[in-house]
Amino acid sequence: MSFIENLGYTLLGFIIIVSVFLLILAIIEKKLLIRLIKGRTSRNQLYIDKISKLDINKPKESLMVLNSTTKNFFKEAFHISGTLEYSEFQRIFKQKNNKKAEDFSRKMTNYLYSNKTITTPEIQELIRLIAEIISSNKIIDKEERKRLDQRSLELDKSRDSRKIHIPGIGKKKLKNKKKDSQED
């Protein structure tokens, strides 16, 4: 009788251990799935999702949310540090020749710092413009940057290996330049 009772307790213990193990595996799987889904959505998509949830029927509140979201995007996408105003963003984008971002910054400066109230069509235009900017300026995370840097190094090496060296051609140009500089 004791053997059968002990066998029951042993099986019960074994079942409990397997159940706990399966529970731990289910939790790990769920966390990995969440991480995978987050990894698939790019940073740009998160910003687009955020601005697509704006309530255009409340233009003033939408403008404030759009303001903070856009500043965060500009800082992350264009690697700008500090707390900048749109007039400073406008100057930076003019230097970088980014006309859409410059135009957006000018419009935001106008709406934020003038006493003019923003209308629903105007907030829609701002949302459309920032969505275009976000779509055309991909945020590259550290891992992607490393991969791109590695790939560009590999391409540079392959270009160097394809160069054909013809003896005397590069040296003739240098000799001619030296003669010209000595004559002056």
One Martini backbone bead per residue (centre of mass of N, CA, C, O) as a GRO file, in nm:
protein
  184
    1MET     BB    1   0.055   0.064  -0.020
    2SER     BB    2   0.296   0.262   0.001
    3PHE     BB    3   0.382   0.247  -0.294
    4ILE     BB    4   0.122   0.372  -0.416
    5GLU     BB    5   0.130   0.636  -0.253
    6ASN     BB    6   0.412   0.728  -0.350
    7LEU     BB    7   0.342   0.730  -0.650
    8GLY     BB    8   0.131   0.953  -0.634
    9TYR     BB    9   0.321   1.173  -0.519
   10THR     BB   10   0.525   1.160  -0.746
   11LEU     BB   11   0.332   1.232  -0.976
   12LEU     BB   12   0.236   1.498  -0.855
   13GLY     BB   13   0.514   1.633  -0.850
   14PHE     BB   14   0.573   1.603  -1.151
   15ILE     BB   15   0.328   1.768  -1.250
   16ILE     BB   16   0.404   2.031  -1.109
   17ILE     BB   17   0.679   2.072  -1.245
   18VAL     BB   18   0.572   2.076  -1.538
   19SER     BB   19   0.373   2.310  -1.502
   20VAL     BB   20   0.581   2.524  -1.425
   21PHE     BB   21   0.751   2.496  -1.679
   22LEU     BB   22   0.520   2.573  -1.879
   23LEU     BB   23   0.466   2.851  -1.758
   24ILE     BB   24   0.745   2.969  -1.810
   25LEU     BB   25   0.740   2.927  -2.118
   26ALA     BB   26   0.489   3.105  -2.171
   27ILE     BB   27   0.612   3.370  -2.066
   28ILE     BB   28   0.855   3.381  -2.256
   29GLU     BB   29   0.696   3.375  -2.520
   30LYS     BB   30   0.538   3.639  -2.474
   31LYS     BB   31   0.785   3.827  -2.451
   32LEU     BB   32   0.903   3.759  -2.732
   33LEU     BB   33   0.658   3.849  -2.895
   34ILE     BB   34   0.660   4.142  -2.805
   35ARG     BB   35   0.949   4.203  -2.901
   36LEU     BB   36   0.894   4.135  -3.198
   37ILE     BB   37   0.673   4.343  -3.251
   38LYS     BB   38   0.843   4.590  -3.169
   39GLY     BB   39   1.068   4.536  -3.382
   40ARG     BB   40   0.886   4.576  -3.637
   41THR     BB   41   0.831   4.845  -3.527
   42SER     BB   42   0.907   5.142  -3.598
   43ARG     BB   43   0.966   5.453  -3.498
   44ASN     BB   44   0.801   5.587  -3.719
   45GLN     BB   45   0.537   5.432  -3.663
   46LEU     BB   46   0.491   5.548  -3.381
   47TYR     BB   47   0.456   5.842  -3.475
   48ILE     BB   48   0.222   5.793  -3.671
   49ASP     BB   49   0.029   5.677  -3.461
   50LYS     BB   50   0.022   5.928  -3.279
   51ILE     BB   51  -0.087   6.134  -3.501
   52SER     BB   52  -0.344   5.960  -3.585
   53LYS     BB   53  -0.482   6.006  -3.284
   54LEU     BB   54  -0.568   6.278  -3.341
   55ASP     BB   55  -0.800   6.536  -3.260
   56ILE     BB   56  -0.930   6.759  -3.496
   57ASN     BB   57  -1.170   6.882  -3.315
   58LYS     BB   58  -0.905   6.964  -3.128
   59PRO     BB   59  -0.674   7.178  -3.222
   60LYS     BB   60  -0.521   7.276  -2.969
   61GLU     BB   61  -0.448   6.996  -2.850
   62SER     BB   62  -0.319   6.885  -3.109
   63LEU     BB   63  -0.091   7.094  -3.122
   64MET     BB   64   0.051   7.011  -2.857
   65VAL     BB   65   0.105   6.715  -2.932
   66LEU     BB   66   0.249   6.776  -3.199
   67ASN     BB   67   0.477   6.934  -3.076
   68SER     BB   68   0.609   6.709  -2.899
   69THR     BB   69   0.633   6.489  -3.114
   70THR     BB   70   0.804   6.647  -3.321
   71LYS     BB   71   1.045   6.715  -3.145
   72ASN     BB   72   1.122   6.423  -3.089
   73PHE     BB   73   1.164   6.342  -3.381
   74PHE     BB   74   1.381   6.547  -3.461
   75LYS     BB   75   1.588   6.457  -3.251
   76GLU     BB   76   1.606   6.157  -3.346
   77ALA     BB   77   1.640   6.181  -3.664
   78PHE     BB   78   1.863   6.447  -3.653
   79HIS     BB   79   2.044   6.464  -3.403
   80ILE     BB   80   1.919   6.662  -3.175
   81SER     BB   81   2.005   6.870  -2.916
   82GLY     BB   82   1.802   6.986  -2.696
   83THR     BB   83   1.595   7.278  -2.652
   84LEU     BB   84   1.404   7.363  -2.922
   85GLU     BB   85   1.284   7.574  -3.148
   86TYR     BB   86   1.139   7.627  -3.454
   87SER     BB   87   1.340   7.843  -3.548
   88GLU     BB   88   1.585   7.652  -3.516
   89PHE     BB   89   1.486   7.429  -3.698
   90GLN     BB   90   1.464   7.602  -3.949
   91ARG     BB   91   1.766   7.662  -3.973
   92ILE     BB   92   1.866   7.368  -3.987
   93PHE     BB   93   1.691   7.287  -4.243
   94LYS     BB   94   1.816   7.493  -4.430
   95GLN     BB   95   2.105   7.375  -4.418
   96LYS     BB   96   1.991   7.075  -4.508
   97ASN     BB   97   1.767   7.111  -4.732
   98ASN     BB   98   1.471   7.083  -4.574
   99LYS     BB   99   1.175   7.199  -4.681
  100LYS     BB  100   0.950   7.059  -4.519
  101ALA     BB  101   1.065   7.109  -4.233
  102GLU     BB  102   1.084   7.412  -4.264
  103ASP     BB  103   0.784   7.464  -4.319
  104PHE     BB  104   0.678   7.336  -4.060
  105SER     BB  105   0.833   7.521  -3.863
  106ARG     BB  106   0.704   7.783  -3.959
  107LYS     BB  107   0.410   7.706  -3.896
  108MET     BB  108   0.448   7.646  -3.594
  109THR     BB  109   0.543   7.925  -3.517
  110ASN     BB  110   0.285   8.067  -3.603
  111TYR     BB  111   0.079   7.902  -3.419
  112LEU     BB  112   0.225   7.924  -3.134
  113TYR     BB  113   0.319   8.259  -3.134
  114SER     BB  114   0.045   8.337  -3.211
  115ASN     BB  115  -0.296   8.452  -3.168
  116LYS     BB  116  -0.379   8.243  -3.356
  117THR     BB  117  -0.621   8.027  -3.443
  118ILE     BB  118  -0.669   7.700  -3.503
  119THR     BB  119  -0.779   7.494  -3.752
  120THR     BB  120  -0.873   7.204  -3.886
  121PRO     BB  121  -0.730   7.231  -4.168
  122GLU     BB  122  -0.454   7.313  -4.045
  123ILE     BB  123  -0.403   7.054  -3.878
  124GLN     BB  124  -0.419   6.865  -4.121
  125GLU     BB  125  -0.176   6.985  -4.270
  126LEU     BB  126   0.032   6.927  -4.048
  127ILE     BB  127  -0.010   6.621  -4.037
  128ARG     BB  128   0.061   6.564  -4.331
  129LEU     BB  129   0.347   6.687  -4.325
  130ILE     BB  130   0.467   6.511  -4.091
  131ALA     BB  131   0.413   6.240  -4.229
  132GLU     BB  132   0.606   6.290  -4.465
  133ILE     BB  133   0.859   6.334  -4.296
  134ILE     BB  134   0.860   6.062  -4.150
  135SER     BB  135   0.863   5.883  -4.409
  136SER     BB  136   1.141   6.025  -4.531
  137ASN     BB  137   1.274   5.989  -4.219
  138LYS     BB  138   1.457   5.751  -4.102
  139ILE     BB  139   1.507   5.580  -3.818
  140ILE     BB  140   1.821   5.489  -3.681
  141ASP     BB  141   1.945   5.251  -3.511
  142LYS     BB  142   2.221   5.112  -3.378
  143GLU     BB  143   2.209   4.842  -3.534
  144GLU     BB  144   2.168   4.960  -3.817
  145ARG     BB  145   2.420   5.137  -3.819
  146LYS     BB  146   2.623   4.906  -3.796
  147ARG     BB  147   2.535   4.759  -4.053
  148LEU     BB  148   2.583   4.997  -4.248
  149ASP     BB  149   2.880   5.042  -4.181
  150GLN     BB  150   2.975   4.758  -4.255
  151ARG     BB  151   2.874   4.766  -4.549
  152SER     BB  152   3.039   5.015  -4.640
  153LEU     BB  153   3.314   4.889  -4.585
  154GLU     BB  154   3.280   4.654  -4.783
  155LEU     BB  155   3.240   4.832  -5.035
  156ASP     BB  156   3.510   4.980  -5.020
  157LYS     BB  157   3.687   4.729  -5.045
  158SER     BB  158   3.573   4.637  -5.322
  159ARG     BB  159   3.658   4.894  -5.475
  160ASP     BB  160   3.963   4.877  -5.418
  161SER     BB  161   4.000   4.593  -5.558
  162ARG     BB  162   3.902   4.712  -5.854
  163LYS     BB  163   4.137   4.873  -5.885
  164ILE     BB  164   4.359   5.004  -6.127
  165HIS     BB  165   4.704   4.999  -6.158
  166ILE     BB  166   4.893   5.244  -6.329
  167PRO     BB  167   5.193   5.303  -6.400
  168GLY     BB  168   5.264   5.665  -6.369
  169ILE     BB  169   4.995   5.828  -6.361
  170GLY     BB  170   4.987   5.953  -6.073
  171LYS     BB  171   5.280   6.078  -6.087
  172LYS     BB  172   5.251   6.286  -6.316
  173LYS     BB  173   5.061   6.479  -6.171
  174LEU     BB  174   5.251   6.542  -5.935
  175LYS     BB  175   5.488   6.652  -6.104
  176ASN     BB  176   5.329   6.882  -6.237
  177LYS     BB  177   5.253   7.028  -5.973
  178LYS     BB  178   5.541   7.077  -5.872
  179LYS     BB  179   5.635   7.248  -6.113
  180ASP     BB  180   5.421   7.472  -6.084
  181SER     BB  181   5.500   7.553  -5.788
  182GLN     BB  182   5.803   7.624  -5.855
  183GLU     BB  183   5.746   7.853  -6.071
  184ASP     BB  184   5.597   8.048  -5.856
   0.00000   0.00000   0.00000
